[in-house]
Amino acid sequence: MGATPAEAHHSMTGFDRKQTVSLTGTIQEFRWENPHSSIDIDVTGKDGKVVTWHVEMTAPAYLVRQGFKRSSVKKGDMATVMANPLISGD
């Protein structure tokens, strides 16, 4: 009997990889979890209204390689997040 490892692949087809948005605001939540970490950030628009963006990130193992720690981002921190929006514009 033999076993081979299975690998999962998450497609990026739902994201507009040609467009990047810059979101500056206050961190509401940072989730350090598999398979994807995520950030909720409150961004104040030009009209003065606050919109909460949910930003999906990569797995913690990859974040560690980029210098992140579980404690790197905390609720209430001000941050700028660069992200590829969904093709739908969300």
Coordinates of C-alpha atoms in Angstrom, one line a residue:
M1 CA 0.0 0.0 0.0
G2 CA 1.2 3.5 -0.7
A3 CA -0.1 6.9 0.0
T4 CA 0.5 10.2 -1.7
P5 CA -0.2 13.6 -0.3
A6 CA -3.2 15.4 -1.5
E7 CA -2.9 19.1 -2.3
A8 CA -5.8 21.5 -2.4
H9 CA -5.7 24.4 -4.8
H10 CA -7.7 27.6 -4.4
S11 CA -8.4 29.3 -7.6
M12 CA -7.9 33.1 -8.0
T13 CA -10.4 33.3 -10.9
G14 CA -12.9 35.2 -8.8
F15 CA -10.5 38.1 -8.2
D16 CA -9.6 40.9 -10.5
R17 CA -5.8 40.5 -10.5
K18 CA -5.4 43.5 -12.8
Q19 CA -6.8 45.9 -10.3
T20 CA -5.5 46.7 -6.8
V21 CA -7.4 48.8 -4.2
S22 CA -5.9 50.6 -1.3
L23 CA -8.0 50.4 1.9
T24 CA -6.9 52.6 4.8
G25 CA -8.8 52.4 8.0
T26 CA -9.2 50.8 11.4
I27 CA -8.8 47.1 12.0
Q28 CA -12.0 45.5 13.4
E29 CA -10.8 41.9 13.5
F30 CA -7.8 39.9 12.4
R31 CA -8.3 36.1 12.2
W32 CA -5.2 34.0 12.2
E33 CA -6.6 30.7 11.0
N34 CA -6.3 28.0 8.3
P35 CA -6.9 27.8 5.5
H36 CA -7.0 31.6 5.1
S37 CA -6.4 34.3 7.6
S38 CA -8.5 37.4 7.2
I39 CA -8.9 41.1 8.2
D40 CA -12.0 43.2 8.7
I41 CA -11.2 46.8 8.2
D42 CA -13.5 49.9 8.6
V43 CA -12.8 52.4 5.8
T44 CA -14.3 55.8 5.7
G45 CA -15.4 56.7 2.2
K46 CA -15.4 60.1 0.5
D47 CA -19.1 60.5 1.5
G48 CA -18.1 60.1 5.2
K49 CA -19.8 56.7 5.5
V50 CA -17.9 53.8 7.1
V51 CA -17.8 50.6 5.1
T52 CA -16.4 47.4 6.6
W53 CA -14.3 45.4 4.1
H54 CA -13.5 41.7 4.6
V55 CA -10.1 40.9 3.2
E56 CA -9.1 37.3 2.7
M57 CA -5.4 36.6 3.1
T58 CA -3.2 33.5 2.7
A59 CA -2.5 30.8 5.3
P60 CA -0.6 31.7 8.5
A61 CA 2.4 29.6 7.4
Y62 CA 2.8 31.9 4.4
L63 CA 2.3 35.0 6.5
V64 CA 5.0 33.9 8.9
R65 CA 7.4 33.7 5.9
Q66 CA 6.5 37.4 5.2
G67 CA 7.3 38.4 8.8
F68 CA 3.8 38.4 10.2
K69 CA 3.0 37.0 13.7
R70 CA -0.4 36.3 15.3
S71 CA 0.2 39.5 17.3
S72 CA 1.2 41.7 14.3
V73 CA -2.3 43.2 13.8
K74 CA -4.7 44.1 16.5
K75 CA -8.2 45.5 16.8
G76 CA -8.1 49.3 16.7
D77 CA -4.8 49.5 14.7
M78 CA -4.8 51.9 11.8
A79 CA -3.6 50.1 8.6
T80 CA -3.5 50.3 4.9
V81 CA -4.3 47.1 3.1
M82 CA -3.6 46.5 -0.6
A83 CA -6.0 44.0 -2.2
N84 CA -7.4 42.6 -5.4
P85 CA -11.2 43.1 -5.4
L86 CA -13.6 40.4 -6.6
I87 CA -14.5 40.6 -10.3
S88 CA -18.0 41.6 -9.2
G89 CA -16.5 44.8 -7.7
D90 CA -17.1 43.8 -4.1

